[in-house]
mmCIF file of C-alpha atoms in Angstrom:
data_model
loop_
_atom_site.group_PDB
_atom_site.id
_atom_site.type_symbol
_atom_site.label_atom_id
_atom_site.label_comp_id
_atom_site.label_asym_id
_atom_site.label_seq_id
_atom_site.Cartn_x
_atom_site.Cartn_y
_atom_site.Cartn_z
ATOM 1 C CA MET A 340 -18.920 5.579 22.462
ATOM 2 C CA ALA A 341 -20.838 8.130 24.512
ATOM 3 C CA ALA A 342 -22.776 5.265 26.103
ATOM 4 C CA VAL A 343 -19.644 3.450 27.303
ATOM 5 C CA ALA A 344 -16.971 6.138 27.750
ATOM 6 C CA ASP A 345 -17.904 6.913 31.349
ATOM 7 C CA ARG A 346 -17.464 3.274 32.389
ATOM 8 C CA TYR A 347 -13.717 3.319 31.708
ATOM 9 C CA ASP A 348 -10.737 5.574 32.340
ATOM 10 C CA ALA A 349 -8.598 4.668 29.310
ATOM 11 C CA PHE A 350 -8.880 2.862 25.987
ATOM 12 C CA ILE A 351 -6.871 0.605 23.692
ATOM 13 C CA LEU A 352 -8.055 1.189 20.132
ATOM 14 C CA ASP A 353 -7.785 -1.136 17.174
ATOM 15 C CA VAL A 354 -6.978 0.735 13.970
ATOM 16 C CA TRP A 355 -7.972 -1.086 10.773
ATOM 17 C CA GLY A 356 -11.708 -1.826 10.896
ATOM 18 C CA VAL A 357 -12.319 0.649 13.723
ATOM 19 C CA LEU A 358 -10.649 3.920 12.698
ATOM 20 C CA HIS A 359 -10.257 3.335 8.940
ATOM 21 C CA ASP A 360 -10.695 0.781 6.147
ATOM 22 C CA GLY A 361 -7.125 0.898 4.887
ATOM 23 C CA VAL A 362 -7.924 3.771 2.536
ATOM 24 C CA THR A 363 -10.226 6.235 4.313
ATOM 25 C CA LEU A 364 -10.943 7.270 7.893
ATOM 26 C CA TYR A 365 -14.434 6.284 8.967
ATOM 27 C CA PRO A 366 -16.932 9.114 9.535
ATOM 28 C CA GLY A 367 -16.964 10.428 13.092
ATOM 29 C CA VAL A 368 -13.590 8.974 14.114
ATOM 30 C CA VAL A 369 -11.752 12.275 14.619
ATOM 31 C CA ASP A 370 -14.729 13.748 16.471
ATOM 32 C CA THR A 371 -14.813 10.725 18.789
ATOM 33 C CA LEU A 372 -11.091 11.007 19.548
ATOM 34 C CA GLU A 373 -11.563 14.710 20.267
ATOM 35 C CA ARG A 374 -14.388 13.941 22.687
ATOM 36 C CA LEU A 375 -12.400 11.234 24.472
ATOM 37 C CA THR A 376 -9.479 13.636 24.825
ATOM 38 C CA ALA A 377 -11.731 16.408 26.123
ATOM 39 C CA ALA A 378 -13.166 13.987 28.683
ATOM 40 C CA GLY A 379 -9.666 13.131 29.933
ATOM 41 C CA LYS A 380 -9.780 9.582 28.567
ATOM 42 C CA PRO A 381 -6.317 8.664 27.212
ATOM 43 C CA PHE A 382 -5.972 6.064 24.484
ATOM 44 C CA VAL A 383 -3.323 3.932 22.827
ATOM 45 C CA MET A 384 -3.677 2.536 19.314
ATOM 46 C CA LEU A 385 -2.796 -1.156 18.954
ATOM 47 C CA THR A 386 -2.815 -2.669 15.476
ATOM 48 C CA ASN A 387 -1.832 -5.886 13.755
ATOM 49 C CA ALA A 388 -0.405 -3.934 10.818
ATOM 50 C CA PRO A 389 2.859 -5.680 9.790
ATOM 51 C CA ARG A 390 4.747 -2.393 9.448
ATOM 52 C CA ARG A 391 6.685 -0.154 11.815
ATOM 53 C CA SER A 392 4.546 2.059 14.043
ATOM 54 C CA SER A 393 5.870 5.185 12.316
ATOM 55 C CA ALA A 394 4.563 3.910 8.971
ATOM 56 C CA VAL A 395 1.141 3.273 10.507
ATOM 57 C CA ALA A 396 1.085 6.842 11.830
ATOM 58 C CA GLU A 397 2.136 8.288 8.472
ATOM 59 C CA ALA A 398 -0.609 6.356 6.690
ATOM 60 C CA MET A 399 -3.300 7.618 9.060
ATOM 61 C CA ILE A 400 -2.052 11.199 8.853
ATOM 62 C CA SER A 401 -2.277 10.962 5.057
ATOM 63 C CA MET A 402 -5.938 9.954 5.485
ATOM 64 C CA GLY A 403 -6.600 13.076 7.542
ATOM 65 C CA MET A 404 -5.941 11.915 11.090
ATOM 66 C CA PRO A 405 -4.517 14.781 13.187
ATOM 67 C CA GLU A 406 -0.886 14.078 14.021
ATOM 68 C CA LYS A 407 -1.513 14.724 17.722
ATOM 69 C CA TYR A 408 -3.607 11.548 17.879
ATOM 70 C CA CYS A 409 -0.853 9.389 16.350
ATOM 71 C CA GLN A 410 1.707 9.703 19.130
ATOM 72 C CA ARG A 411 1.028 6.424 20.941
ATOM 73 C CA ILE A 412 0.796 3.559 18.459
ATOM 74 C CA LEU A 413 2.128 0.025 18.622
ATOM 75 C CA SER A 414 1.931 -2.227 15.585
ATOM 76 C CA SER A 415 2.596 -5.951 15.371
ATOM 77 C CA GLY A 416 5.196 -4.925 12.789
ATOM 78 C CA GLU A 417 7.020 -2.867 15.409
ATOM 79 C CA SER A 418 6.836 -5.828 17.776
ATOM 80 C CA THR A 419 8.289 -8.038 15.022
ATOM 81 C CA PHE A 420 11.103 -5.560 14.353
ATOM 82 C CA LEU A 421 12.048 -5.548 18.047
ATOM 83 C CA ASP A 422 11.773 -9.340 18.212
ATOM 84 C CA LEU A 423 14.130 -9.753 15.236
ATOM 85 C CA ARG A 424 16.542 -7.164 16.570
ATOM 86 C CA GLU A 425 16.821 -8.585 20.080
ATOM 87 C CA ARG A 426 16.571 -12.334 19.275
ATOM 88 C CA SER A 427 16.142 -12.918 23.008
ATOM 89 C CA ASP A 428 13.432 -15.571 22.738
ATOM 90 C CA PRO A 429 14.515 -19.244 22.756
ATOM 91 C CA PHE A 430 12.768 -19.487 19.368
ATOM 92 C CA TYR A 431 15.911 -18.007 17.815
ATOM 93 C CA ALA A 432 18.406 -20.368 19.474
ATOM 94 C CA SER A 433 18.768 -22.610 16.428
ATOM 95 C CA VAL A 434 17.814 -20.085 13.725
ATOM 96 C CA GLY A 435 20.486 -18.878 11.318
ATOM 97 C CA ASN A 436 20.862 -15.370 9.930
ATOM 98 C CA ARG A 437 19.111 -15.585 6.546
ATOM 99 C CA PHE A 438 15.419 -14.767 6.138
ATOM 100 C CA LEU A 439 12.929 -14.917 3.284
ATOM 101 C CA HIS A 440 10.295 -12.176 3.265
ATOM 102 C CA ILE A 441 6.787 -13.053 2.134
ATOM 103 C CA GLY A 442 4.948 -9.761 1.833
ATOM 104 C CA PRO A 443 4.513 -6.538 -0.129
ATOM 105 C CA GLU A 444 7.060 -3.799 -0.655
ATOM 106 C CA ARG A 445 5.206 -1.468 1.729
ATOM 107 C CA ASP A 446 6.178 -3.713 4.668
ATOM 108 C CA ARG A 447 9.907 -3.670 4.011
ATOM 109 C CA ASN A 448 10.689 -0.945 6.555
ATOM 110 C CA LEU A 449 10.321 -3.796 9.028
ATOM 111 C CA PHE A 450 13.896 -4.818 8.205
ATOM 112 C CA ASP A 451 15.609 -1.417 8.208
ATOM 113 C CA GLY A 452 18.630 -1.456 10.493
ATOM 114 C CA LEU A 453 18.460 -5.169 11.311
ATOM 115 C CA ASP A 454 21.533 -7.390 11.286
ATOM 116 C CA TRP A 455 19.979 -10.064 9.077
ATOM 117 C CA ASP A 456 20.722 -11.236 5.529
ATOM 118 C CA GLU A 457 17.850 -11.517 3.076
ATOM 119 C CA ALA A 458 17.464 -14.602 0.906
ATOM 120 C CA GLN A 459 15.540 -14.684 -2.359
ATOM 121 C CA GLN A 460 14.573 -18.359 -2.358
ATOM 122 C CA VAL A 461 13.010 -20.573 0.279
ATOM 123 C CA ASP A 462 15.788 -23.159 -0.089
ATOM 124 C CA ASP A 463 18.390 -20.517 0.828
ATOM 125 C CA CYS A 464 16.930 -19.218 4.093
ATOM 126 C CA ASP A 465 16.822 -20.105 7.780
ATOM 127 C CA LEU A 466 13.600 -18.274 8.628
ATOM 128 C CA VAL A 467 10.451 -17.105 6.839
ATOM 129 C CA VAL A 468 9.132 -13.671 7.832
ATOM 130 C CA ASN A 469 5.504 -13.471 6.713
ATOM 131 C CA THR A 470 3.842 -10.048 6.515
ATOM 132 C CA GLY A 471 1.088 -11.073 4.078
ATOM 133 C CA PRO A 472 0.605 -11.737 0.365
ATOM 134 C CA TRP A 473 2.860 -10.044 -2.151
ATOM 135 C CA GLU A 474 -0.176 -8.684 -4.015
ATOM 136 C CA ASP A 475 -3.721 -7.848 -2.932
ATOM 137 C CA GLY A 476 -6.176 -10.326 -4.424
ATOM 138 C CA GLU A 477 -3.935 -13.359 -4.058
ATOM 139 C CA THR A 478 -5.187 -16.452 -2.226
ATOM 140 C CA VAL A 479 -3.611 -18.929 0.166
ATOM 141 C CA ALA A 480 -3.611 -21.456 -2.678
ATOM 142 C CA ASP A 481 -1.218 -19.199 -4.609
ATOM 143 C CA TYR A 482 1.380 -19.867 -1.877
ATOM 144 C CA GLU A 483 0.808 -23.592 -1.440
ATOM 145 C CA ASP A 484 4.000 -24.746 -3.171
ATOM 146 C CA LEU A 485 6.167 -22.281 -1.241
ATOM 147 C CA LEU A 486 4.535 -23.193 2.073
ATOM 148 C CA GLN A 487 4.871 -26.903 1.392
ATOM 149 C CA GLN A 488 8.553 -26.470 0.584
ATOM 150 C CA GLY A 489 9.185 -24.461 3.745
ATOM 151 C CA ALA A 490 7.343 -26.959 5.935
ATOM 152 C CA ALA A 491 9.242 -29.870 4.378
ATOM 153 C CA MET A 492 12.500 -28.072 5.252
ATOM 154 C CA ALA A 493 11.234 -27.452 8.819
ATOM 155 C CA LEU A 494 11.790 -23.711 8.375
ATOM 156 C CA PRO A 495 10.331 -21.654 11.232
ATOM 157 C CA MET A 496 8.000 -18.792 10.307
ATOM 158 C CA ILE A 497 7.322 -15.477 11.992
ATOM 159 C CA CYS A 498 3.814 -14.152 11.378
ATOM 160 C CA ALA A 499 3.869 -10.358 11.706
ATOM 161 C CA ASN A 500 0.089 -9.990 11.361
ATOM 162 C CA PRO A 501 -2.164 -12.647 12.930
ATOM 163 C CA ASP A 502 -5.270 -11.293 11.158
ATOM 164 C CA LEU A 503 -6.769 -13.716 8.638
ATOM 165 C CA VAL A 504 -8.489 -11.193 6.391
ATOM 166 C CA VAL A 505 -9.047 -7.458 6.268
ATOM 167 C CA ILE A 506 -11.406 -5.171 4.375
ATOM 168 C CA ARG A 507 -9.442 -2.687 2.281
ATOM 169 C CA GLY A 508 -11.590 -0.059 0.608
ATOM 170 C CA GLY A 509 -14.583 -2.402 0.678
ATOM 171 C CA ARG A 510 -12.653 -5.415 -0.680
ATOM 172 C CA GLU A 511 -11.695 -8.448 1.408
ATOM 173 C CA ILE A 512 -8.041 -9.475 1.150
ATOM 174 C CA ILE A 513 -6.105 -12.156 2.989
ATOM 175 C CA CYS A 514 -3.526 -11.274 5.630
ATOM 176 C CA ALA A 515 -0.386 -12.952 6.910
ATOM 177 C CA GLY A 516 -2.427 -14.932 9.414
ATOM 178 C CA SER A 517 -4.134 -16.918 6.666
ATOM 179 C CA LEU A 518 -0.774 -18.003 5.254
ATOM 180 C CA ALA A 519 0.555 -18.808 8.733
ATOM 181 C CA LEU A 520 -2.523 -20.842 9.613
ATOM 182 C CA ARG A 521 -2.064 -22.942 6.479
ATOM 183 C CA TYR A 522 1.627 -23.345 7.319
ATOM 184 C CA GLU A 523 0.700 -24.767 10.720
ATOM 185 C CA GLU A 524 -1.881 -27.068 9.123
ATOM 186 C CA ILE A 525 0.832 -28.705 7.008
ATOM 187 C CA GLY A 526 3.227 -29.059 9.922
ATOM 188 C CA GLY A 527 5.130 -25.768 9.884
ATOM 189 C CA SER A 528 6.210 -23.954 13.055
ATOM 190 C CA VAL A 529 4.905 -20.387 13.484
ATOM 191 C CA ARG A 530 5.792 -17.657 15.968
ATOM 192 C CA TRP A 531 2.768 -15.359 16.121
ATOM 193 C CA LEU A 532 3.438 -11.704 17.007
ATOM 194 C CA GLY A 533 0.528 -9.349 17.700
ATOM 195 C CA LYS A 534 -3.024 -9.608 18.956
ATOM 196 C CA PRO A 535 -4.431 -11.795 20.508
ATOM 197 C CA LYS A 536 -1.141 -12.594 22.269
ATOM 198 C CA ALA A 537 -1.126 -10.983 25.714
ATOM 199 C CA GLU A 538 2.521 -9.901 25.392
ATOM 200 C CA ILE A 539 1.808 -7.113 22.903
ATOM 201 C CA TYR A 540 -0.543 -5.455 25.400
ATOM 202 C CA GLU A 541 2.327 -4.825 27.810
ATOM 203 C CA TYR A 542 3.297 -1.729 25.799
ATOM 204 C CA CYS A 543 -0.228 -0.384 26.285
ATOM 205 C CA PHE A 544 -0.109 -1.007 30.007
ATOM 206 C CA ARG A 545 3.178 0.866 30.282
ATOM 207 C CA GLU A 546 1.605 3.811 28.463
ATOM 208 C CA LEU A 547 -1.508 3.596 30.651
ATOM 209 C CA ALA A 548 0.338 2.820 33.882
ATOM 210 C CA ASP A 549 -1.856 5.135 35.964
ATOM 211 C CA PHE A 550 -4.945 3.007 35.355
ATOM 212 C CA ASP A 551 -6.035 -0.368 36.704
ATOM 213 C CA LYS A 552 -6.855 -3.022 34.109
ATOM 214 C CA PRO A 553 -10.555 -3.250 35.080
ATOM 215 C CA ARG A 554 -10.821 0.450 34.159
ATOM 216 C CA ILE A 555 -9.300 -0.046 30.692
ATOM 217 C CA ALA A 556 -11.339 -1.094 27.654
ATOM 218 C CA ALA A 557 -10.093 -2.371 24.293
ATOM 219 C CA VAL A 558 -12.178 -1.426 21.247
ATOM 220 C CA GLY A 559 -12.022 -3.720 18.228
ATOM 221 C CA ASP A 560 -13.955 -5.408 15.440
ATOM 222 C CA SER A 561 -12.419 -8.916 15.388
ATOM 223 C CA PHE A 562 -13.350 -11.581 17.908
ATOM 224 C CA ARG A 563 -10.315 -13.697 16.991
ATOM 225 C CA THR A 564 -7.747 -10.961 17.610
ATOM 226 C CA ASP A 565 -9.194 -7.848 19.287
ATOM 227 C CA LEU A 566 -11.741 -9.301 21.674
ATOM 228 C CA ALA A 567 -9.843 -12.495 22.459
ATOM 229 C CA GLY A 568 -6.725 -10.374 22.965
ATOM 230 C CA ALA A 569 -8.539 -8.063 25.357
ATOM 231 C CA ALA A 570 -9.785 -11.055 27.328
ATOM 232 C CA ASN A 571 -6.270 -12.550 27.416
ATOM 233 C CA ALA A 572 -4.870 -9.235 28.649
ATOM 234 C CA GLY A 573 -7.493 -8.747 31.341
ATOM 235 C CA VAL A 574 -9.235 -5.649 29.964
ATOM 236 C CA ALA A 575 -12.834 -5.087 28.894
ATOM 237 C CA PRO A 576 -13.599 -5.912 25.233
ATOM 238 C CA ILE A 577 -15.823 -3.465 23.337
ATOM 239 C CA PHE A 578 -17.083 -4.843 20.033
ATOM 240 C CA VAL A 579 -17.478 -2.683 16.910
ATOM 241 C CA ALA A 580 -20.199 -4.374 14.885
ATOM 242 C CA ALA A 581 -19.544 -2.538 11.604
ATOM 243 C CA GLY A 582 -16.180 -4.247 11.082
ATOM 244 C CA ILE A 583 -14.995 -7.642 9.889
ATOM 245 C CA HIS A 584 -18.016 -9.593 11.237
ATOM 246 C CA VAL A 585 -20.702 -7.389 9.705
ATOM 247 C CA GLY A 586 -21.682 -10.041 7.155
ATOM 248 C CA GLU A 587 -22.130 -12.711 9.818
ATOM 249 C CA LEU A 588 -24.077 -10.507 12.208
ATOM 250 C CA GLY A 589 -26.432 -8.808 9.791
ATOM 251 C CA GLY A 590 -25.739 -5.160 10.543
ATOM 252 C CA TRP A 591 -26.992 -3.254 13.565
ATOM 253 C CA PRO A 592 -28.279 -4.423 15.954
ATOM 254 C CA PRO A 593 -26.310 -7.650 15.469
ATOM 255 C CA ASP A 594 -28.007 -11.027 15.393
ATOM 256 C CA ARG A 595 -27.905 -12.128 19.036
ATOM 257 C CA LEU A 596 -27.443 -15.844 18.394
ATOM 258 C CA ALA A 597 -24.596 -15.198 15.965
ATOM 259 C CA LEU A 598 -22.983 -12.783 18.428
ATOM 260 C CA ASP A 599 -23.252 -15.320 21.251
ATOM 261 C CA GLY A 600 -21.743 -17.957 18.978
ATOM 262 C CA LEU A 601 -18.697 -15.822 18.219
ATOM 263 C CA ALA A 602 -18.273 -14.954 21.889
ATOM 264 C CA ALA A 603 -18.339 -18.636 22.848
ATOM 265 C CA LYS A 604 -15.998 -19.665 20.025
ATOM 266 C CA TRP A 605 -13.315 -17.173 21.049
ATOM 267 C CA SER A 606 -14.003 -17.162 24.819
ATOM 268 C CA ALA A 607 -14.431 -13.409 24.660
ATOM 269 C CA ARG A 608 -17.774 -11.923 25.614
ATOM 270 C CA PRO A 609 -18.031 -8.189 24.855
ATOM 271 C CA ALA A 610 -18.568 -5.864 27.776
ATOM 272 C CA ALA A 611 -20.442 -3.716 25.260
ATOM 273 C CA ALA A 612 -21.216 -3.584 21.545
ATOM 274 C CA ILE A 613 -21.363 -0.409 19.470
ATOM 275 C CA PRO A 614 -22.355 0.043 15.817
ATOM 276 C CA ALA A 615 -19.198 1.988 14.914
ATOM 277 C CA PHE A 616 -16.481 4.130 16.512
ATOM 278 C CA VAL A 617 -18.660 7.228 16.711
ATOM 279 C CA TRP A 618 -19.726 9.326 19.655
#
């Protein structure tokens, strides 16, 4: 980060794949945040975690992240909570009040305080809220019957985490985005909340209101969500090569042809690439 920090005045930081692997903070992360702070470079953390922002902060603090660095976080889960609470989008005009939750117990704080009724079966709900698989290690195929039933009933789905896969403690697991993508493939309707949608970046811009977009950079490891999202939002994408694409790119320095291919596929060319979020 030392090579790029002076080019920008503020940063939007991805969390999973940049700061930690779901279990452990990456080496050098706290030192890098300390150096950014000392240099007067404010940052906001923006994550596709399908949980409330407070839960994301608590998880990072338990990994050893200083609490002072967890004050400005927005998760796609928080965005989903607000979306469900307000119901202001036309998407909700014909949606009833009963939802089915697909996702693990750890995501259930998403529904605390909401005026919705939870259903236990797909044939008894008006809306599917998808935060990911119920258990790590499951596959999209494990959900095929449920997804087919929901699509046949024309049930709308909210996807609270557009990521397709994530590396948790060195193991690849599917995310809500994989289930939502399959749902769309079989004719289901999905409302995607989180990166790469430009709307979720508005929170960051409110927090970084003193800075012009060309002077803000977004650091992330996924072309599909982080870099495409940065491009959609009008800020500079900085690519972390040690994240989700490491297998495709062959380590550091990344394979140039493969990197160019990803940039073209997602219409998001990095302003810079770094091996990891270290100083």
